[in-house]
Amino acid sequence: MTTELPDARRLVAELLKQDTGNAHPQWRVIITDSESPDGIAPVCPKTQDTDGLHVIADYPGGPIQDQDGVYDCCPWPQVETHSTLLASYVVALLNADAGATR
């Protein structure tokens, strides 16, 4: 199936709005099962409830915010790319595209 960019953007925006509440969310690099920052996911909407979940409580030296982890509150899709370089590149592309559609 070949889809032109405007059609693909519109269709994905509809899908993302269902999962994130935002048709054009910001994206971030995530640490995946490979324990490397080689995945991508929409930025989790920050609320008081989720801020407490995004903490590594037993981090040496004290609890820290976990910007790269994935939690139950985090929206889908969460995609493993198997490449830290590719993950960074795709996040940059998606964030640039989201900015262009606002």
PDB file of N, CA and C in Angstrom:
ATOM      1  N   MET A   1       0.845  -1.180   0.000  1.00  0.00           N
ATOM      2  CA  MET A   1       0.000   0.000   0.000  1.00  0.00           C
ATOM      3  C   MET A   1       0.890   1.243   0.000  1.00  0.00           C
ATOM      4  N   THR A   2       0.747   2.070  -0.985  1.00  0.00           N
ATOM      5  CA  THR A   2       1.492   3.311  -1.076  1.00  0.00           C
ATOM      6  C   THR A   2       0.572   4.455  -0.698  1.00  0.00           C
ATOM      7  N   THR A   3       1.032   5.258   0.256  1.00  0.00           N
ATOM      8  CA  THR A   3       0.241   6.393   0.708  1.00  0.00           C
ATOM      9  C   THR A   3       1.087   7.652   0.572  1.00  0.00           C
ATOM     10  N   GLU A   4       0.513   8.686   0.023  1.00  0.00           N
ATOM     11  CA  GLU A   4       1.209   9.961  -0.083  1.00  0.00           C
ATOM     12  C   GLU A   4       1.347  10.570   1.311  1.00  0.00           C
ATOM     13  N   LEU A   5       2.374  11.380   1.506  1.00  0.00           N
ATOM     14  CA  LEU A   5       2.679  11.937   2.817  1.00  0.00           C
ATOM     15  C   LEU A   5       1.500  12.667   3.466  1.00  0.00           C
ATOM     16  N   PRO A   6       0.774  13.544   2.769  1.00  0.00           N
ATOM     17  CA  PRO A   6      -0.353  14.213   3.433  1.00  0.00           C
ATOM     18  C   PRO A   6      -1.419  13.232   3.922  1.00  0.00           C
ATOM     19  N   ASP A   7      -1.708  12.197   3.130  1.00  0.00           N
ATOM     20  CA  ASP A   7      -2.696  11.199   3.547  1.00  0.00           C
ATOM     21  C   ASP A   7      -2.180  10.385   4.726  1.00  0.00           C
ATOM     22  N   ALA A   8      -0.910   9.970   4.675  1.00  0.00           N
ATOM     23  CA  ALA A   8      -0.321   9.204   5.778  1.00  0.00           C
ATOM     24  C   ALA A   8      -0.321  10.038   7.052  1.00  0.00           C
ATOM     25  N   ARG A   9       0.029  11.311   6.952  1.00  0.00           N
ATOM     26  CA  ARG A   9       0.058  12.209   8.109  1.00  0.00           C
ATOM     27  C   ARG A   9      -1.336  12.309   8.732  1.00  0.00           C
ATOM     28  N   ARG A  10      -2.366  12.470   7.897  1.00  0.00           N
ATOM     29  CA  ARG A  10      -3.734  12.608   8.389  1.00  0.00           C
ATOM     30  C   ARG A  10      -4.200  11.328   9.081  1.00  0.00           C
ATOM     31  N   LEU A  11      -3.944  10.182   8.458  1.00  0.00           N
ATOM     32  CA  LEU A  11      -4.374   8.904   9.023  1.00  0.00           C
ATOM     33  C   LEU A  11      -3.669   8.601  10.355  1.00  0.00           C
ATOM     34  N   VAL A  12      -2.382   8.864  10.401  1.00  0.00           N
ATOM     35  CA  VAL A  12      -1.637   8.617  11.635  1.00  0.00           C
ATOM     36  C   VAL A  12      -2.056   9.611  12.716  1.00  0.00           C
ATOM     37  N   ALA A  13      -2.341  10.838  12.344  1.00  0.00           N
ATOM     38  CA  ALA A  13      -2.806  11.826  13.327  1.00  0.00           C
ATOM     39  C   ALA A  13      -4.090  11.360  13.993  1.00  0.00           C
ATOM     40  N   GLU A  14      -4.999  10.785  13.215  1.00  0.00           N
ATOM     41  CA  GLU A  14      -6.242  10.254  13.783  1.00  0.00           C
ATOM     42  C   GLU A  14      -5.961   9.115  14.756  1.00  0.00           C
ATOM     43  N   LEU A  15      -5.055   8.221  14.384  1.00  0.00           N
ATOM     44  CA  LEU A  15      -4.682   7.102  15.245  1.00  0.00           C
ATOM     45  C   LEU A  15      -4.021   7.598  16.529  1.00  0.00           C
ATOM     46  N   LEU A  16      -3.054   8.507  16.400  1.00  0.00           N
ATOM     47  CA  LEU A  16      -2.340   9.016  17.573  1.00  0.00           C
ATOM     48  C   LEU A  16      -3.265   9.767  18.518  1.00  0.00           C
ATOM     49  N   LYS A  17      -4.233  10.483  17.977  1.00  0.00           N
ATOM     50  CA  LYS A  17      -5.162  11.227  18.837  1.00  0.00           C
ATOM     51  C   LYS A  17      -5.940  10.283  19.740  1.00  0.00           C
ATOM     52  N   GLN A  18      -6.245   9.085  19.254  1.00  0.00           N
ATOM     53  CA  GLN A  18      -6.945   8.095  20.081  1.00  0.00           C
ATOM     54  C   GLN A  18      -6.085   7.651  21.259  1.00  0.00           C
ATOM     55  N   ASP A  19      -4.784   7.481  21.029  1.00  0.00           N
ATOM     56  CA  ASP A  19      -3.894   6.964  22.074  1.00  0.00           C
ATOM     57  C   ASP A  19      -3.290   8.047  22.955  1.00  0.00           C
ATOM     58  N   THR A  20      -3.033   9.231  22.389  1.00  0.00           N
ATOM     59  CA  THR A  20      -2.318  10.259  23.139  1.00  0.00           C
ATOM     60  C   THR A  20      -3.181  11.453  23.512  1.00  0.00           C
ATOM     61  N   GLY A  21      -4.326  11.589  22.848  1.00  0.00           N
ATOM     62  CA  GLY A  21      -5.139  12.781  23.051  1.00  0.00           C
ATOM     63  C   GLY A  21      -4.635  13.964  22.234  1.00  0.00           C
ATOM     64  N   ASN A  22      -3.577  13.734  21.466  1.00  0.00           N
ATOM     65  CA  ASN A  22      -2.967  14.788  20.666  1.00  0.00           C
ATOM     66  C   ASN A  22      -2.664  14.210  19.285  1.00  0.00           C
ATOM     67  N   ALA A  23      -3.141  14.881  18.254  1.00  0.00           N
ATOM     68  CA  ALA A  23      -2.930  14.375  16.892  1.00  0.00           C
ATOM     69  C   ALA A  23      -1.481  14.487  16.451  1.00  0.00           C
ATOM     70  N   HIS A  24      -0.724  15.389  17.053  1.00  0.00           N
ATOM     71  CA  HIS A  24       0.669  15.606  16.658  1.00  0.00           C
ATOM     72  C   HIS A  24       1.541  15.711  17.913  1.00  0.00           C
ATOM     73  N   PRO A  25       1.688  14.601  18.649  1.00  0.00           N
ATOM     74  CA  PRO A  25       2.456  14.653  19.894  1.00  0.00           C
ATOM     75  C   PRO A  25       3.947  14.834  19.639  1.00  0.00           C
ATOM     76  N   GLN A  26       4.643  15.262  20.657  1.00  0.00           N
ATOM     77  CA  GLN A  26       6.102  15.261  20.609  1.00  0.00           C
ATOM     78  C   GLN A  26       6.557  13.829  20.870  1.00  0.00           C
ATOM     79  N   TRP A  27       7.700  13.471  20.323  1.00  0.00           N
ATOM     80  CA  TRP A  27       8.243  12.130  20.453  1.00  0.00           C
ATOM     81  C   TRP A  27       9.522  12.162  21.261  1.00  0.00           C
ATOM     82  N   ARG A  28       9.919  11.011  21.784  1.00  0.00           N
ATOM     83  CA  ARG A  28      11.140  10.895  22.568  1.00  0.00           C
ATOM     84  C   ARG A  28      11.795   9.552  22.311  1.00  0.00           C
ATOM     85  N   VAL A  29      13.080   9.486  22.592  1.00  0.00           N
ATOM     86  CA  VAL A  29      13.813   8.228  22.547  1.00  0.00           C
ATOM     87  C   VAL A  29      13.548   7.510  23.868  1.00  0.00           C
ATOM     88  N   ILE A  30      13.337   6.200  23.803  1.00  0.00           N
ATOM     89  CA  ILE A  30      13.096   5.405  25.008  1.00  0.00           C
ATOM     90  C   ILE A  30      14.101   4.260  25.088  1.00  0.00           C
ATOM     91  N   ILE A  31      14.302   3.805  26.307  1.00  0.00           N
ATOM     92  CA  ILE A  31      15.110   2.613  26.530  1.00  0.00           C
ATOM     93  C   ILE A  31      14.182   1.415  26.404  1.00  0.00           C
ATOM     94  N   THR A  32      14.571   0.471  25.574  1.00  0.00           N
ATOM     95  CA  THR A  32      13.729  -0.691  25.292  1.00  0.00           C
ATOM     96  C   THR A  32      14.231  -1.926  26.036  1.00  0.00           C
ATOM     97  N   ASP A  33      13.660  -3.060  25.717  1.00  0.00           N
ATOM     98  CA  ASP A  33      14.067  -4.326  26.338  1.00  0.00           C
ATOM     99  C   ASP A  33      15.536  -4.637  26.125  1.00  0.00           C
ATOM    100  N   SER A  34      16.122  -4.052  25.098  1.00  0.00           N
ATOM    101  CA  SER A  34      17.544  -4.282  24.849  1.00  0.00           C
ATOM    102  C   SER A  34      18.414  -3.482  25.822  1.00  0.00           C
ATOM    103  N   GLU A  35      17.755  -2.667  26.667  1.00  0.00           N
ATOM    104  CA  GLU A  35      18.410  -1.808  27.654  1.00  0.00           C
ATOM    105  C   GLU A  35      19.285  -0.750  26.997  1.00  0.00           C
ATOM    106  N   SER A  36      18.908  -0.381  25.778  1.00  0.00           N
ATOM    107  CA  SER A  36      19.587   0.672  25.042  1.00  0.00           C
ATOM    108  C   SER A  36      18.555   1.723  24.639  1.00  0.00           C
ATOM    109  N   PRO A  37      18.975   2.973  24.467  1.00  0.00           N
ATOM    110  CA  PRO A  37      18.044   4.005  24.002  1.00  0.00           C
ATOM    111  C   PRO A  37      17.835   3.897  22.493  1.00  0.00           C
ATOM    112  N   ASP A  38      17.161   2.820  22.098  1.00  0.00           N
ATOM    113  CA  ASP A  38      16.984   2.566  20.666  1.00  0.00           C
ATOM    114  C   ASP A  38      15.522   2.439  20.263  1.00  0.00           C
ATOM    115  N   GLY A  39      14.634   2.981  21.095  1.00  0.00           N
ATOM    116  CA  GLY A  39      13.213   2.949  20.778  1.00  0.00           C
ATOM    117  C   GLY A  39      12.656   4.355  20.708  1.00  0.00           C
ATOM    118  N   ILE A  40      11.433   4.455  20.208  1.00  0.00           N
ATOM    119  CA  ILE A  40      10.745   5.743  20.126  1.00  0.00           C
ATOM    120  C   ILE A  40       9.340   5.594  20.675  1.00  0.00           C
ATOM    121  N   ALA A  41       8.819   6.683  21.235  1.00  0.00           N
ATOM    122  CA  ALA A  41       7.457   6.701  21.764  1.00  0.00           C
ATOM    123  C   ALA A  41       7.005   8.148  21.886  1.00  0.00           C
ATOM    124  N   PRO A  42       5.691   8.373  21.869  1.00  0.00           N
ATOM    125  CA  PRO A  42       5.215   9.729  22.154  1.00  0.00           C
ATOM    126  C   PRO A  42       5.579  10.117  23.587  1.00  0.00           C
ATOM    127  N   VAL A  43       5.788  11.406  23.801  1.00  0.00           N
ATOM    128  CA  VAL A  43       6.046  11.906  25.143  1.00  0.00           C
ATOM    129  C   VAL A  43       4.816  11.648  25.997  1.00  0.00           C
ATOM    130  N   CYS A  44       5.038  11.144  27.199  1.00  0.00           N
ATOM    131  CA  CYS A  44       3.941  10.868  28.124  1.00  0.00           C
ATOM    132  C   CYS A  44       3.378  12.193  28.632  1.00  0.00           C
ATOM    133  N   PRO A  45       2.053  12.340  28.614  1.00  0.00           N
ATOM    134  CA  PRO A  45       1.478  13.578  29.154  1.00  0.00           C
ATOM    135  C   PRO A  45       1.797  13.676  30.645  1.00  0.00           C
ATOM    136  N   LYS A  46       2.409  14.764  31.053  1.00  0.00           N
ATOM    137  CA  LYS A  46       2.818  14.920  32.449  1.00  0.00           C
ATOM    138  C   LYS A  46       1.649  15.394  33.299  1.00  0.00           C
ATOM    139  N   THR A  47       1.370  14.634  34.331  1.00  0.00           N
ATOM    140  CA  THR A  47       0.385  15.019  35.332  1.00  0.00           C
ATOM    141  C   THR A  47       0.984  14.682  36.685  1.00  0.00           C
ATOM    142  N   GLN A  48       0.328  15.113  37.728  1.00  0.00           N
ATOM    143  CA  GLN A  48       0.820  14.778  39.062  1.00  0.00           C
ATOM    144  C   GLN A  48       0.911  13.270  39.235  1.00  0.00           C
ATOM    145  N   ASP A  49      -0.053  12.549  38.703  1.00  0.00           N
ATOM    146  CA  ASP A  49      -0.066  11.097  38.871  1.00  0.00           C
ATOM    147  C   ASP A  49       1.100  10.428  38.142  1.00  0.00           C
ATOM    148  N   THR A  50       1.411  10.871  36.914  1.00  0.00           N
ATOM    149  CA  THR A  50       2.469  10.206  36.157  1.00  0.00           C
ATOM    150  C   THR A  50       3.854  10.638  36.599  1.00  0.00           C
ATOM    151  N   ASP A  51       4.004  11.859  37.116  1.00  0.00           N
ATOM    152  CA  ASP A  51       5.326  12.295  37.573  1.00  0.00           C
ATOM    153  C   ASP A  51       5.868  11.355  38.641  1.00  0.00           C
ATOM    154  N   GLY A  52       5.009  10.874  39.512  1.00  0.00           N
ATOM    155  CA  GLY A  52       5.441   9.946  40.551  1.00  0.00           C
ATOM    156  C   GLY A  52       5.831   8.591  40.004  1.00  0.00           C
ATOM    157  N   LEU A  53       5.283   8.218  38.859  1.00  0.00           N
ATOM    158  CA  LEU A  53       5.585   6.928  38.254  1.00  0.00           C
ATOM    159  C   LEU A  53       6.877   6.964  37.450  1.00  0.00           C
ATOM    160  N   HIS A  54       7.293   8.118  37.043  1.00  0.00           N
ATOM    161  CA  HIS A  54       8.476   8.266  36.201  1.00  0.00           C
ATOM    162  C   HIS A  54       9.724   8.523  37.049  1.00  0.00           C
ATOM    163  N   VAL A  55       9.892   7.729  38.078  1.00  0.00           N
ATOM    164  CA  VAL A  55      11.010   7.905  38.997  1.00  0.00           C
ATOM    165  C   VAL A  55      11.691   6.559  39.206  1.00  0.00           C
ATOM    166  N   ILE A  56      13.027   6.583  39.189  1.00  0.00           N
ATOM    167  CA  ILE A  56      13.788   5.395  39.571  1.00  0.00           C
ATOM    168  C   ILE A  56      14.075   5.571  41.055  1.00  0.00           C
ATOM    169  N   ALA A  57      13.270   4.904  41.876  1.00  0.00           N
ATOM    170  CA  ALA A  57      13.322   5.107  43.331  1.00  0.00           C
ATOM    171  C   ALA A  57      14.614   4.591  43.948  1.00  0.00           C
ATOM    172  N   ASP A  58      15.156   3.498  43.434  1.00  0.00           N
ATOM    173  CA  ASP A  58      16.339   2.897  44.054  1.00  0.00           C
ATOM    174  C   ASP A  58      17.638   3.259  43.329  1.00  0.00           C
ATOM    175  N   TYR A  59      17.655   4.401  42.654  1.00  0.00           N
ATOM    176  CA  TYR A  59      18.857   4.838  41.951  1.00  0.00           C
ATOM    177  C   TYR A  59      19.954   5.158  42.975  1.00  0.00           C
ATOM    178  N   PRO A  60      21.191   4.726  42.720  1.00  0.00           N
ATOM    179  CA  PRO A  60      22.274   5.030  43.664  1.00  0.00           C
ATOM    180  C   PRO A  60      22.404   6.549  43.872  1.00  0.00           C
ATOM    181  N   GLY A  61      22.380   6.970  45.100  1.00  0.00           N
ATOM    182  CA  GLY A  61      22.472   8.394  45.418  1.00  0.00           C
ATOM    183  C   GLY A  61      21.119   9.052  45.568  1.00  0.00           C
ATOM    184  N   GLY A  62      20.058   8.320  45.368  1.00  0.00           N
ATOM    185  CA  GLY A  62      18.715   8.868  45.567  1.00  0.00           C
ATOM    186  C   GLY A  62      17.865   8.798  44.330  1.00  0.00           C
ATOM    187  N   PRO A  63      16.553   8.933  44.510  1.00  0.00           N
ATOM    188  CA  PRO A  63      15.615   8.843  43.386  1.00  0.00           C
ATOM    189  C   PRO A  63      15.893   9.916  42.326  1.00  0.00           C
ATOM    190  N   ILE A  64      15.676   9.540  41.053  1.00  0.00           N
ATOM    191  CA  ILE A  64      15.806  10.492  39.949  1.00  0.00           C
ATOM    192  C   ILE A  64      14.627  10.328  38.999  1.00  0.00           C
ATOM    193  N   GLN A  65      14.322  11.399  38.263  1.00  0.00           N
ATOM    194  CA  GLN A  65      13.307  11.328  37.213  1.00  0.00           C
ATOM    195  C   GLN A  65      13.814  10.431  36.097  1.00  0.00           C
ATOM    196  N   ASP A  66      12.946   9.630  35.549  1.00  0.00           N
ATOM    197  CA  ASP A  66      13.299   8.715  34.468  1.00  0.00           C
ATOM    198  C   ASP A  66      12.690   9.231  33.171  1.00  0.00           C
ATOM    199  N   GLN A  67      13.499   9.914  32.377  1.00  0.00           N
ATOM    200  CA  GLN A  67      13.032  10.493  31.114  1.00  0.00           C
ATOM    201  C   GLN A  67      12.984   9.482  29.979  1.00  0.00           C
ATOM    202  N   ASP A  68      13.715   8.373  30.110  1.00  0.00           N
ATOM    203  CA  ASP A  68      13.852   7.426  28.998  1.00  0.00           C
ATOM    204  C   ASP A  68      13.049   6.145  29.179  1.00  0.00           C
ATOM    205  N   GLY A  69      12.450   5.970  30.341  1.00  0.00           N
ATOM    206  CA  GLY A  69      11.726   4.730  30.611  1.00  0.00           C
ATOM    207  C   GLY A  69      10.320   4.757  30.049  1.00  0.00           C
ATOM    208  N   VAL A  70       9.686   3.597  30.078  1.00  0.00           N
ATOM    209  CA  VAL A  70       8.311   3.453  29.615  1.00  0.00           C
ATOM    210  C   VAL A  70       7.501   2.859  30.759  1.00  0.00           C
ATOM    211  N   TYR A  71       6.360   3.463  31.029  1.00  0.00           N
ATOM    212  CA  TYR A  71       5.507   3.071  32.138  1.00  0.00           C
ATOM    213  C   TYR A  71       4.094   2.805  31.634  1.00  0.00           C
ATOM    214  N   ASP A  72       3.253   2.253  32.503  1.00  0.00           N
ATOM    215  CA  ASP A  72       1.879   1.924  32.109  1.00  0.00           C
ATOM    216  C   ASP A  72       1.110   3.146  31.618  1.00  0.00           C
ATOM    217  N   CYS A  73       1.452   4.328  32.124  1.00  0.00           N
ATOM    218  CA  CYS A  73       0.742   5.544  31.733  1.00  0.00           C
ATOM    219  C   CYS A  73       1.193   6.089  30.383  1.00  0.00           C
ATOM    220  N   CYS A  74       2.300   5.585  29.855  1.00  0.00           N
ATOM    221  CA  CYS A  74       2.859   6.113  28.607  1.00  0.00           C
ATOM    222  C   CYS A  74       2.057   5.638  27.404  1.00  0.00           C
ATOM    223  N   PRO A  75       1.791   6.556  26.470  1.00  0.00           N
ATOM    224  CA  PRO A  75       0.976   6.194  25.307  1.00  0.00           C
ATOM    225  C   PRO A  75       1.744   5.343  24.296  1.00  0.00           C
ATOM    226  N   TRP A  76       0.986   4.669  23.459  1.00  0.00           N
ATOM    227  CA  TRP A  76       1.512   3.893  22.344  1.00  0.00           C
ATOM    228  C   TRP A  76       1.500   4.760  21.115  1.00  0.00           C
ATOM    229  N   PRO A  77       2.219   4.455  20.108  1.00  0.00           N
ATOM    230  CA  PRO A  77       3.051   3.274  19.944  1.00  0.00           C
ATOM    231  C   PRO A  77       4.425   3.460  20.585  1.00  0.00           C
ATOM    232  N   GLN A  78       5.005   2.337  20.945  1.00  0.00           N
ATOM    233  CA  GLN A  78       6.374   2.287  21.453  1.00  0.00           C
ATOM    234  C   GLN A  78       7.103   1.322  20.519  1.00  0.00           C
ATOM    235  N   VAL A  79       8.083   1.844  19.794  1.00  0.00           N
ATOM    236  CA  VAL A  79       8.707   1.095  18.716  1.00  0.00           C
ATOM    237  C   VAL A  79      10.197   0.935  18.983  1.00  0.00           C
ATOM    238  N   GLU A  80      10.676  -0.289  18.900  1.00  0.00           N
ATOM    239  CA  GLU A  80      12.103  -0.549  19.016  1.00  0.00           C
ATOM    240  C   GLU A  80      12.713  -0.524  17.621  1.00  0.00           C
ATOM    241  N   THR A  81      13.761   0.290  17.445  1.00  0.00           N
ATOM    242  CA  THR A  81      14.388   0.399  16.133  1.00  0.00           C
ATOM    243  C   THR A  81      15.649  -0.452  16.012  1.00  0.00           C
ATOM    244  N   HIS A  82      16.193  -0.908  17.125  1.00  0.00           N
ATOM    245  CA  HIS A  82      17.437  -1.685  17.176  1.00  0.00           C
ATOM    246  C   HIS A  82      18.657  -0.853  16.801  1.00  0.00           C
ATOM    247  N   SER A  83      18.514   0.487  16.857  1.00  0.00           N
ATOM    248  CA  SER A  83      19.641   1.360  16.535  1.00  0.00           C
ATOM    249  C   SER A  83      19.451   2.678  17.286  1.00  0.00           C
ATOM    250  N   THR A  84      20.441   3.053  18.095  1.00  0.00           N
ATOM    251  CA  THR A  84      20.342   4.329  18.804  1.00  0.00           C
ATOM    252  C   THR A  84      20.370   5.502  17.833  1.00  0.00           C
ATOM    253  N   LEU A  85      21.156   5.387  16.769  1.00  0.00           N
ATOM    254  CA  LEU A  85      21.217   6.456  15.771  1.00  0.00           C
ATOM    255  C   LEU A  85      19.897   6.605  15.029  1.00  0.00           C
ATOM    256  N   LEU A  86      19.312   5.478  14.638  1.00  0.00           N
ATOM    257  CA  LEU A  86      18.036   5.524  13.925  1.00  0.00           C
ATOM    258  C   LEU A  86      16.940   6.083  14.828  1.00  0.00           C
ATOM    259  N   ALA A  87      16.918   5.678  16.092  1.00  0.00           N
ATOM    260  CA  ALA A  87      15.903   6.178  17.024  1.00  0.00           C
ATOM    261  C   ALA A  87      15.987   7.698  17.144  1.00  0.00           C
ATOM    262  N   SER A  88      17.184   8.228  17.311  1.00  0.00           N
ATOM    263  CA  SER A  88      17.358   9.684  17.412  1.00  0.00           C
ATOM    264  C   SER A  88      16.905  10.390  16.138  1.00  0.00           C
ATOM    265  N   TYR A  89      17.239   9.807  15.005  1.00  0.00           N
ATOM    266  CA  TYR A  89      16.863  10.389  13.719  1.00  0.00           C
ATOM    267  C   TYR A  89      15.342  10.397  13.525  1.00  0.00           C
ATOM    268  N   VAL A  90      14.703   9.283  13.815  1.00  0.00           N
ATOM    269  CA  VAL A  90      13.253   9.190  13.633  1.00  0.00           C
ATOM    270  C   VAL A  90      12.532  10.158  14.573  1.00  0.00           C
ATOM    271  N   VAL A  91      13.009  10.272  15.809  1.00  0.00           N
ATOM    272  CA  VAL A  91      12.407  11.230  16.750  1.00  0.00           C
ATOM    273  C   VAL A  91      12.547  12.650  16.204  1.00  0.00           C
ATOM    274  N   ALA A  92      13.708  12.990  15.677  1.00  0.00           N
ATOM    275  CA  ALA A  92      13.908  14.323  15.102  1.00  0.00           C
ATOM    276  C   ALA A  92      12.962  14.563  13.927  1.00  0.00           C
ATOM    277  N   LEU A  93      12.803  13.572  13.072  1.00  0.00           N
ATOM    278  CA  LEU A  93      11.880  13.703  11.935  1.00  0.00           C
ATOM    279  C   LEU A  93      10.435  13.871  12.400  1.00  0.00           C
ATOM    280  N   LEU A  94      10.011  13.028  13.332  1.00  0.00           N
ATOM    281  CA  LEU A  94       8.630  13.094  13.815  1.00  0.00           C
ATOM    282  C   LEU A  94       8.332  14.419  14.524  1.00  0.00           C
ATOM    283  N   ASN A  95       9.287  14.899  15.320  1.00  0.00           N
ATOM    284  CA  ASN A  95       9.073  16.178  16.013  1.00  0.00           C
ATOM    285  C   ASN A  95       9.061  17.338  15.036  1.00  0.00           C
ATOM    286  N   ALA A  96       9.891  17.295  14.000  1.00  0.00           N
ATOM    287  CA  ALA A  96       9.884  18.336  12.981  1.00  0.00           C
ATOM    288  C   ALA A  96       8.564  18.308  12.213  1.00  0.00           C
ATOM    289  N   ASP A  97       8.071  17.115  11.903  1.00  0.00           N
ATOM    290  CA  ASP A  97       6.813  16.978  11.186  1.00  0.00           C
ATOM    291  C   ASP A  97       5.649  17.462  12.046  1.00  0.00           C
ATOM    292  N   ALA A  98       5.663  17.137  13.325  1.00  0.00           N
ATOM    293  CA  ALA A  98       4.600  17.600  14.238  1.00  0.00           C
ATOM    294  C   ALA A  98       4.587  19.112  14.308  1.00  0.00           C
ATOM    295  N   GLY A  99       5.787  19.717  14.363  1.00  0.00           N
ATOM    296  CA  GLY A  99       5.887  21.177  14.406  1.00  0.00           C
ATOM    297  C   GLY A  99       5.391  21.823  13.119  1.00  0.00           C
ATOM    298  N   ALA A 100       5.588  21.171  12.010  1.00  0.00           N
ATOM    299  CA  ALA A 100       5.182  21.706  10.712  1.00  0.00           C
ATOM    300  C   ALA A 100       3.670  21.665  10.519  1.00  0.00           C
ATOM    301  N   THR A 101       2.985  20.797  11.262  1.00  0.00           N
ATOM    302  CA  THR A 101       1.545  20.649  11.074  1.00  0.00           C
ATOM    303  C   THR A 101       0.741  21.463  12.058  1.00  0.00           C
ATOM    304  N   ARG A 102       1.411  22.157  12.962  1.00  0.00           N
ATOM    305  CA  ARG A 102       0.682  22.969  13.959  1.00  0.00           C
ATOM    306  C   ARG A 102       0.388  24.342  13.434  1.00  0.00           C
TER     307      ARG A 102
END
